Short mmCIF file of C-alpha atoms and ligand atoms in Angstrom, two decimals:
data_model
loop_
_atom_site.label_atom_id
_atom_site.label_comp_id
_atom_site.label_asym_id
_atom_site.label_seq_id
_atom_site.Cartn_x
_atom_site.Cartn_y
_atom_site.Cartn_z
CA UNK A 28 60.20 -32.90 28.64
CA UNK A 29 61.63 -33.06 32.12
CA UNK A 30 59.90 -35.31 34.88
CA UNK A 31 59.80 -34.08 38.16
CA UNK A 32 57.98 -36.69 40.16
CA UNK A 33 60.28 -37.07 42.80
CA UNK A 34 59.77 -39.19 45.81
CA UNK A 35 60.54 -35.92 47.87
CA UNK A 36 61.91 -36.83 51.40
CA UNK A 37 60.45 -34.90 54.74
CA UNK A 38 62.56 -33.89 57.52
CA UNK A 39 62.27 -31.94 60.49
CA UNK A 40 65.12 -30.14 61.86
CA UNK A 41 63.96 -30.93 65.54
CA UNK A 42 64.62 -34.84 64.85
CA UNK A 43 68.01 -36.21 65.48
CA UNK A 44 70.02 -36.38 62.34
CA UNK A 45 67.75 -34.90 60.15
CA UNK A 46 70.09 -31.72 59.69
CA UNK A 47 73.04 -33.76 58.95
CA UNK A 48 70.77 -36.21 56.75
CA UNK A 49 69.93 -32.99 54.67
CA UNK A 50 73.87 -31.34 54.21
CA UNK A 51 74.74 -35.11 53.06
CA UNK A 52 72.30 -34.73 50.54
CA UNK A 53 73.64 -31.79 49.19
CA UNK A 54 76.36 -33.03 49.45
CA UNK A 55 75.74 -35.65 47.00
CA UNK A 56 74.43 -33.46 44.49
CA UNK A 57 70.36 -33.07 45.62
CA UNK A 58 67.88 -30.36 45.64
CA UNK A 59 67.03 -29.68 49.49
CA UNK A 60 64.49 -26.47 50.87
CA UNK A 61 65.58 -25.38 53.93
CA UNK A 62 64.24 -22.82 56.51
CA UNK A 63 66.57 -19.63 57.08
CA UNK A 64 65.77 -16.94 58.88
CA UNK A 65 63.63 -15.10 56.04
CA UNK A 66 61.37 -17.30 54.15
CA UNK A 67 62.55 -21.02 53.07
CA UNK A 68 65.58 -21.35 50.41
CA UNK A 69 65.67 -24.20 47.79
CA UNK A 70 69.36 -25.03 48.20
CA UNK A 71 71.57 -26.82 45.83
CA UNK A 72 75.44 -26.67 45.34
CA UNK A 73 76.40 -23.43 43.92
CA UNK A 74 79.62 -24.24 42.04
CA UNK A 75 78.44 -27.47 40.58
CA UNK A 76 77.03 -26.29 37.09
CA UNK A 77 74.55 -29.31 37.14
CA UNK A 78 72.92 -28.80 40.40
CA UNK A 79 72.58 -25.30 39.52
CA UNK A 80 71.12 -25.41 36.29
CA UNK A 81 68.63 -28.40 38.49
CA UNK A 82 66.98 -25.46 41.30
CA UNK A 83 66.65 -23.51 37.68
CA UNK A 84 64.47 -26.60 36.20
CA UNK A 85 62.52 -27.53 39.89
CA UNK A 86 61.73 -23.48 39.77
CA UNK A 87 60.55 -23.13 36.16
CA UNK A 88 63.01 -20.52 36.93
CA UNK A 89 64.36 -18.18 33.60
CA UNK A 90 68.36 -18.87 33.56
CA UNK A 91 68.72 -14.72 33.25
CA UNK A 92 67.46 -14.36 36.98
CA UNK A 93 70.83 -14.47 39.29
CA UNK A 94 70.98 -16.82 42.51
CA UNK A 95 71.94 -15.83 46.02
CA UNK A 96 75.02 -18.18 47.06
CA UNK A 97 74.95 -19.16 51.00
CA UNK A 98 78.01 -19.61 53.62
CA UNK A 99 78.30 -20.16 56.81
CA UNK A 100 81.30 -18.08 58.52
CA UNK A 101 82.87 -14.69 56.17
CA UNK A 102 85.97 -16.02 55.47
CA UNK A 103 84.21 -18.39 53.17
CA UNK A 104 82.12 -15.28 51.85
CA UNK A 105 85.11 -13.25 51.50
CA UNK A 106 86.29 -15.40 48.80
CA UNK A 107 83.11 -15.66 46.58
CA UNK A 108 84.01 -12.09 45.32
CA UNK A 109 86.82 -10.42 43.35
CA UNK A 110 87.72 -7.19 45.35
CA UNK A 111 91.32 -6.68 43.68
CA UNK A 112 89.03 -7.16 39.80
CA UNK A 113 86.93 -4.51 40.80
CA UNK A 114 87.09 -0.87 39.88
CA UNK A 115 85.97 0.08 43.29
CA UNK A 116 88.22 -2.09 44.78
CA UNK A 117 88.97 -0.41 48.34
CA UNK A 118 85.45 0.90 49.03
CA UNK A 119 83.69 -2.17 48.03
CA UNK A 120 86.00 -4.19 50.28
CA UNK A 121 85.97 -1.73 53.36
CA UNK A 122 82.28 -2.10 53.08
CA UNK A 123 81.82 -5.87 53.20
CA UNK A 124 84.24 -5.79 56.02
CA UNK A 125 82.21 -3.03 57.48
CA UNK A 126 78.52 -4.69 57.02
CA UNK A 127 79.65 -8.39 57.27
CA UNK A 128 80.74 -7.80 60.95
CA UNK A 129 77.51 -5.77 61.78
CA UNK A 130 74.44 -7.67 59.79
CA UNK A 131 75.79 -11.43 59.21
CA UNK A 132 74.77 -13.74 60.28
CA UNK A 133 71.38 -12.07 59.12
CA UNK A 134 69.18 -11.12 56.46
CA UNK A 135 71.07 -8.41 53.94
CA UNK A 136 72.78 -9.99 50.81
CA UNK A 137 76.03 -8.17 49.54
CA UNK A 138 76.48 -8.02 45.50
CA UNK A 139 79.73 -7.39 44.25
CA UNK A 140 82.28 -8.37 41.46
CA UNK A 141 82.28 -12.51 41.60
CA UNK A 142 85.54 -14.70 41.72
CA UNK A 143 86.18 -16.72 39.33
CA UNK A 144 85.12 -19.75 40.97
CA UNK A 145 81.56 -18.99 40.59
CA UNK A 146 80.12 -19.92 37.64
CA UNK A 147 78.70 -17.87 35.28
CA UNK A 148 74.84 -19.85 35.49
CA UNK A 149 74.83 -18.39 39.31
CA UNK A 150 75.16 -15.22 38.42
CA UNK A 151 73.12 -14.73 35.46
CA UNK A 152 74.42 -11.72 32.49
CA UNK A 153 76.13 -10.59 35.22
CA UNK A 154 79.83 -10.00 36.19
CA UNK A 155 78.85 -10.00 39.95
CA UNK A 156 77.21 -12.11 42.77
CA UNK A 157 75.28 -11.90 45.89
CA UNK A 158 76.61 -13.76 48.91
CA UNK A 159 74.92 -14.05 52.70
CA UNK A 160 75.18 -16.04 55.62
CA UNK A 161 72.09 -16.88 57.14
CA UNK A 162 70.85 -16.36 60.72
CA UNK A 163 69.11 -19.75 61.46
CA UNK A 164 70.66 -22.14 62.97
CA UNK A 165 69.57 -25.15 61.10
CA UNK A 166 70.78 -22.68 57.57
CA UNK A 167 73.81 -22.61 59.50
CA UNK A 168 74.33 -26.10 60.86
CA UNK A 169 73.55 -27.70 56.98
CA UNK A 170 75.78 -25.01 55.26
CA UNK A 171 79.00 -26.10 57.61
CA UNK A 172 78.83 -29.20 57.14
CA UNK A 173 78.23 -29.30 53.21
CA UNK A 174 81.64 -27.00 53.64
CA UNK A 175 80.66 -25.31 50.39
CA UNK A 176 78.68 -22.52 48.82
CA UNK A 177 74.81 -23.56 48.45
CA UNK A 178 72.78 -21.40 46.40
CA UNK A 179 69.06 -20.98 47.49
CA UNK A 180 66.51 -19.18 45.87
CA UNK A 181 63.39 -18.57 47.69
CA UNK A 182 61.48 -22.47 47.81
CA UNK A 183 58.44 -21.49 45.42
CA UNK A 184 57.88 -21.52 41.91
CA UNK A 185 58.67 -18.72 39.77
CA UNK A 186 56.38 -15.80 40.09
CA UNK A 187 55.20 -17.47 43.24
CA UNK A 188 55.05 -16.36 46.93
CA UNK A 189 58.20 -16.93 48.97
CA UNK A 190 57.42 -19.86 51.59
CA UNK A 191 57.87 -19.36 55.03
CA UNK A 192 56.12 -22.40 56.87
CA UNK A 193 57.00 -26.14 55.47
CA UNK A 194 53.53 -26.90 54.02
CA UNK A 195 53.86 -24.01 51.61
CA UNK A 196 57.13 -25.28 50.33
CA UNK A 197 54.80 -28.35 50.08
CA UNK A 198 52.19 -25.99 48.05
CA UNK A 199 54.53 -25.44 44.94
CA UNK A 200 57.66 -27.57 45.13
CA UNK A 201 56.44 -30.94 46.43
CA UNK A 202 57.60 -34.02 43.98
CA UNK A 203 59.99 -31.48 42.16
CA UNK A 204 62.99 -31.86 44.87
CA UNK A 205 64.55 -34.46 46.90
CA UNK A 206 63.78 -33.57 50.05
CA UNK A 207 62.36 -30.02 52.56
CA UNK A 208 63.26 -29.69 56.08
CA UNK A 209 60.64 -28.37 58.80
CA UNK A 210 61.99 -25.64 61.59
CA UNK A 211 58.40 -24.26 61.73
CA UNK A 212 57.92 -20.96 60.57
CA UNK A 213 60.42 -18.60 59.85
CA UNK A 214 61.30 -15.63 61.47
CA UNK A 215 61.25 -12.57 59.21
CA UNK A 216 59.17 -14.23 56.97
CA UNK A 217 59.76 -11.87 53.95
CA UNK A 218 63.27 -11.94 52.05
CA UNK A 219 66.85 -10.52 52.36
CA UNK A 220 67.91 -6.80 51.64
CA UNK A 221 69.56 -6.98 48.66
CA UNK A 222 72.56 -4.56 48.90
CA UNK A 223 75.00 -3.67 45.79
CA UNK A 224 78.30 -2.54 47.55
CA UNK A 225 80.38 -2.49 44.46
CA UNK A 226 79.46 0.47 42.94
CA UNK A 227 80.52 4.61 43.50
CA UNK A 228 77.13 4.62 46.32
CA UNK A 229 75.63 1.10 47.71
CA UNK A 230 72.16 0.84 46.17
CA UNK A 231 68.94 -1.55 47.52
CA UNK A 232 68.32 -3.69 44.69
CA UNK A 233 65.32 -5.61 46.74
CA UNK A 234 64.17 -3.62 49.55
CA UNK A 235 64.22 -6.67 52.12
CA UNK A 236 64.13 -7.47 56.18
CA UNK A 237 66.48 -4.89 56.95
CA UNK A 238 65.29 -1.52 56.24
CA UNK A 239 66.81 1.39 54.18
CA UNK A 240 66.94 3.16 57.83
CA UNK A 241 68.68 0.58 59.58
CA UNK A 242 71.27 0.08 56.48
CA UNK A 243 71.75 4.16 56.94
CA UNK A 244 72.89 3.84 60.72
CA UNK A 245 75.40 2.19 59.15
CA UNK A 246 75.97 3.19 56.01
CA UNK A 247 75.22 6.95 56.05
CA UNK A 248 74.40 7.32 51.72
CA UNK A 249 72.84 4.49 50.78
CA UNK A 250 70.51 4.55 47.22
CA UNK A 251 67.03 2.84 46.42
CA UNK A 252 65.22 1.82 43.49
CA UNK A 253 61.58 3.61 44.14
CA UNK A 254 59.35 0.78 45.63
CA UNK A 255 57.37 -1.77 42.90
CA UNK A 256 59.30 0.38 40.14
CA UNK A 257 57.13 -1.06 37.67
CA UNK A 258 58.03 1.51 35.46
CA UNK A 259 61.71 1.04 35.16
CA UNK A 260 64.28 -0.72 33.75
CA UNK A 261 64.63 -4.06 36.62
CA UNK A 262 67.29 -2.92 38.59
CA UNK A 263 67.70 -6.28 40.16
CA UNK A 264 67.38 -8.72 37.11
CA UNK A 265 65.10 -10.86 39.36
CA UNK A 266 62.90 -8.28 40.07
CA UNK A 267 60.60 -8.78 37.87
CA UNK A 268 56.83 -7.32 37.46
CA UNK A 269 54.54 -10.03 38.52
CA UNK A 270 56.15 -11.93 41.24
CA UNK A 271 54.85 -12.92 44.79
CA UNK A 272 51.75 -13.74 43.42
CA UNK A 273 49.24 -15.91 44.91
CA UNK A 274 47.17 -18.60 42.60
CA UNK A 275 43.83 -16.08 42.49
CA UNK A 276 42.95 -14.78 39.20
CA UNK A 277 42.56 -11.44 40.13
CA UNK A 278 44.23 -9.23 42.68
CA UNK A 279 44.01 -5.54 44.12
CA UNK A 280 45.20 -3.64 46.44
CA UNK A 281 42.64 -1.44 48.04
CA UNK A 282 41.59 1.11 50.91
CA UNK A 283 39.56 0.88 53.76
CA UNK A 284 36.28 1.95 51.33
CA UNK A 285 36.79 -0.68 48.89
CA UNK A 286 37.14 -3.14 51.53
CA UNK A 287 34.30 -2.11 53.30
CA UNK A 288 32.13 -2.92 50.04
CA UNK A 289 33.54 -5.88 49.46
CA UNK A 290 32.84 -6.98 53.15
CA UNK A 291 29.86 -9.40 52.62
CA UNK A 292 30.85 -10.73 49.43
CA UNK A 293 32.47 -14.31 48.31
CA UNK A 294 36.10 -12.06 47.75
CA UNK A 295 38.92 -12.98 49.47
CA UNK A 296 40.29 -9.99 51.90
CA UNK A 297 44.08 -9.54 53.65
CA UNK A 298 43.79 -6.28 55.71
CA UNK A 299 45.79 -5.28 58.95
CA UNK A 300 44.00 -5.84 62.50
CA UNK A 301 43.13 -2.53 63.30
CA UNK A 302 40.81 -2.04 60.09
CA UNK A 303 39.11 -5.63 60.77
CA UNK A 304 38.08 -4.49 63.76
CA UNK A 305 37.12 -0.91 62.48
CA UNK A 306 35.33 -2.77 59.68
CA UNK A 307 33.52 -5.40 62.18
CA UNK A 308 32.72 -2.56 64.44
CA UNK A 309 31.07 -0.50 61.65
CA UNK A 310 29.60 -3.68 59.17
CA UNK A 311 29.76 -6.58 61.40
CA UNK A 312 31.30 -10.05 62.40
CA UNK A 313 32.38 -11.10 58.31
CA UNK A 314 34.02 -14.60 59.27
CA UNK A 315 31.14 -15.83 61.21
CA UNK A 316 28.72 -15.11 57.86
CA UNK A 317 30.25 -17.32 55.76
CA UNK A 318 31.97 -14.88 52.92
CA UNK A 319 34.99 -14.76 51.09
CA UNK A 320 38.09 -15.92 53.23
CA UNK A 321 39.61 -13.12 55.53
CA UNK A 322 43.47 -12.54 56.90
CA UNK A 323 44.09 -10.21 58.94
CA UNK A 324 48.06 -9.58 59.74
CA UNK A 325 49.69 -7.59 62.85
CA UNK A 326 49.33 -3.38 62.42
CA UNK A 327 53.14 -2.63 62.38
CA UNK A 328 55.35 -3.48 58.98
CA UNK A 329 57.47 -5.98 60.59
CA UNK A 330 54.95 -7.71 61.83
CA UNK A 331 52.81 -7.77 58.85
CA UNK A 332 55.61 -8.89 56.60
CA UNK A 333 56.13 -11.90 59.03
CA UNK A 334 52.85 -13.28 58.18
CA UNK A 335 51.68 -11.85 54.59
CA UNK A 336 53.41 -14.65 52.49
CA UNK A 337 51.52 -17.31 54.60
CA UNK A 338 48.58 -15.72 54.19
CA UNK A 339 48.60 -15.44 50.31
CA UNK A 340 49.28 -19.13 50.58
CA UNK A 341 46.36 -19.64 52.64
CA UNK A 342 43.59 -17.43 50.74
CA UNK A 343 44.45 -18.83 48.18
CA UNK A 344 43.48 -22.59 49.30
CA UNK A 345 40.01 -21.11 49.56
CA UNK A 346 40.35 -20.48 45.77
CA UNK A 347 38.22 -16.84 45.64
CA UNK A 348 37.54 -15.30 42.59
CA UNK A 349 38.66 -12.15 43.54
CA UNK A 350 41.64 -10.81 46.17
CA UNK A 351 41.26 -7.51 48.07
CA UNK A 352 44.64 -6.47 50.00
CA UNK A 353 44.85 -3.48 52.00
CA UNK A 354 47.54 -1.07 50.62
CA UNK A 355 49.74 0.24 53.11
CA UNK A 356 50.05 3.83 51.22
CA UNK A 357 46.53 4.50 51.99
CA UNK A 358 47.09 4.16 55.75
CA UNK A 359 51.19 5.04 56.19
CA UNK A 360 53.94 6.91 54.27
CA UNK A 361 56.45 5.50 56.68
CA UNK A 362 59.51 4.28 54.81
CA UNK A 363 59.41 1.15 56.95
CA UNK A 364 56.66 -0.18 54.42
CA UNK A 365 58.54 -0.24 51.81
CA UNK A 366 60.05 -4.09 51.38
CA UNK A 367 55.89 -4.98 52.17
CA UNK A 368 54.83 -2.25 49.47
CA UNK A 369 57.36 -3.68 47.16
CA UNK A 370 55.63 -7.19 47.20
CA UNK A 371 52.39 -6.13 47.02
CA UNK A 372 53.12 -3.96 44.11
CA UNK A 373 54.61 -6.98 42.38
CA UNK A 374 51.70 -9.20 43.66
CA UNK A 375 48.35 -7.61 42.04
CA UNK A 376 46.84 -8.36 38.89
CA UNK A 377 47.95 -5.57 36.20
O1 LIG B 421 66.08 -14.07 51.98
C1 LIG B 421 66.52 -14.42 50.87
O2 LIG B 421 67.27 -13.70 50.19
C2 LIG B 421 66.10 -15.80 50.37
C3 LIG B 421 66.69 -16.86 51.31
C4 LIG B 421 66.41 -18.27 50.84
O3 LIG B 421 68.07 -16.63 51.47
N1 LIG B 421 66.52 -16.01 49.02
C5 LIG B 421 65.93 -15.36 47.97
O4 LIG B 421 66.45 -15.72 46.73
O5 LIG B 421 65.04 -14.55 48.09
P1 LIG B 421 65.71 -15.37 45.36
O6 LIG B 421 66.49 -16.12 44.33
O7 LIG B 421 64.29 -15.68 45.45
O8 LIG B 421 66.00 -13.85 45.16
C6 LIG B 421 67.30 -13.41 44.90
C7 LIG B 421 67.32 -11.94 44.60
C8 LIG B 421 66.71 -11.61 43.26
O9 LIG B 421 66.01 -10.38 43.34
C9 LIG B 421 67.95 -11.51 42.37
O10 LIG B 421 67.75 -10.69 41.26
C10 LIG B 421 68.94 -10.90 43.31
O11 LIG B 421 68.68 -11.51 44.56
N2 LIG B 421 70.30 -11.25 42.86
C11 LIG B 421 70.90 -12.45 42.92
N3 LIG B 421 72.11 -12.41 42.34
C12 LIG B 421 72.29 -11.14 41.93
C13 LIG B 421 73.34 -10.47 41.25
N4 LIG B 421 74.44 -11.11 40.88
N5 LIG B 421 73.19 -9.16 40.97
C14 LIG B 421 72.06 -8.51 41.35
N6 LIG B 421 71.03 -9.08 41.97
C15 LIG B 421 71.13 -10.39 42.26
MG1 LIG B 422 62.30 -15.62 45.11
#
């Protein structure tokens, strides 16, 4: 049985040195979390077998789930995958060129046949990878000076929440890497689109940060896997059922009348602003009484998404019994939920 206790180091990206301190590290071989622009990545080097199979181990990871490899500039991307190997060979390349100049450095990953460089533990079964460059600039300052591809899965455990604030890498991951370094908290604060491009139509694997609208400015026929898709065969092979979830034994999404009777109980609510205050309004003050811990996130899906991970990992502190989330469906059929609807989905108790 593997130890993990690790004297894990703490940086912060704001102190001199600390950056450079951190792409040394990985540099050498270590496990390092790092902010980008999404949620937190646990980053390792991604075509050393070893240090991949060690984020797999930290994780409690299973080996089958793929890893997301991470450059800084495209020409370094570019060479992660084989576009000559592939049997779509001209579209797939015209549409890396095509989406690496307009989304990168940001939050979409690209999948496509991998070069043979890669190995196979990064990619999982399969025969291709996914590649991004991040948009932070501490992602970006670590990743050019390790001068190599780091692959970073979210910094959680497996089935876990994605961390987007240091103390919830802390939360899961503390004692089981070398070292985390604090930017504060991220921007996006839920993960990457992930985006197959090798294939007869690009197809949303994960629905992520940049929506299936904004992908279709761009890309006019792009394909989606329904939202949760519980029901079908995993379409990403780390998409898996239960996933996202916070440490609360049990969890359901609910409307604005199961929230309203469980206002004045010990449960544990996450609802947007404009139903707290409908709810106050109508039922009164709940977090001055003493109940159940209460979240309540920004009214627009961008918004929300920013700040739903950190709540999960604060409710859950509280330790209720029982969480109550408010389901988007019940208030919006706006496609722009879907990446949130997707985690929720994944998040409740089955
Ligand atoms: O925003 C993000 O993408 C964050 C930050 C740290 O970059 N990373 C992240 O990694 O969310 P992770 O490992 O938690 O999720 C990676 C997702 C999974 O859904 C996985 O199945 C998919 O990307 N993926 C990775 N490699 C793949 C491949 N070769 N084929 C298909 N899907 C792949
Ligand atoms: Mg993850």
């Amino acid at each position: 049985m593997r130890s993990f206790m690790k004297k894990t180091i703490y940086l912060n990206a704001a102190t001199k040195g600390h950056s450079e301190l951190a792409a040394q590290m990985l540099k050498d071989g270590k496990l390092v979390a790092f902010p980008t622009e999404t949620v937190y990545g646990l980053g390792a080097l991604g075509l050393n077998e070893a240090c991949v199979a060690n984020i797999f181990a930290a994780k409690s990871r299973p080996s089958h789930n793929p890893l997301i490899l991470h450059v800084s500039d495209i020409a370094s991307a570019k060479r992660l995958f084989d576009f000559e190997g592939s049997e779509f060979s001209k579209i797939f390349l015209e549409r890396f060129e095509l989406l690496s100049r307009t989304f990168w450095p940001g939050p979409i990953t690209l999948v496509g046949k991998k070069s043979r460089i890669i190995p196979q533990t990064v990619c999982g079964q399969s025969d291709k990878v996914a590649v991004r460059i991040p948009a932070h600039p501490t992602a970006l300052k670590i990743l050019q000076i390790a001068g190599e591809p780091v692959a970073a899965p979210s910094a959680n455990l497996y089935s876990r929440p994605s961390p987007t604030q240091f103390a919830h890498v802390l939360q899961t991951l503390d004692t089981r890497v070398d070292a985390i370094i604090d930017a504060g908290p991220t921007e996006y604060g839920i993960e990457s689109t992930v985006l197959d491009i090798d294939a007869v139509t690009p197809k949303i694997l994960r629905h992520g940060a940049i929506s299936q609208e904004e992908l279709q400015k761009v890309l006019p026929l792009v394909l989606a896997n329904p939202v949760g898709n519980l029901t079908h065969a995993s379409p990403s092979p780390g998409q898996c059922v239960k996933h996202y979830s916070p440490k609360i034994s049990e969890i359901y999404l609910a409307g604005e009348q199961a929230l309203a009777e469980a206002w004045f109980t010990s449960s544990g609510i996450v609802l947007t602003k404009a139903t707290q205050i409908r709810l106050s309004k109508r039922l009164g003050n709940r977090e001055a009484t003493g109940f159940g811990p209460i979240r309540a996130l920004p009214n627009d899906p961008k918004g929300y998404a920013r700040e739903l991970f950190a709540a999960f990992y604060e409710v859950e502190i509280k330790a209720p019994k029982k969480l109550l989330i408010e389901n988007p469906l019940t208030f919006s059929s706006d496609e722009e939920w879907a990446a949130v609807s997707d985690r929720l989905i994944r998040a409740q108790t089955l």
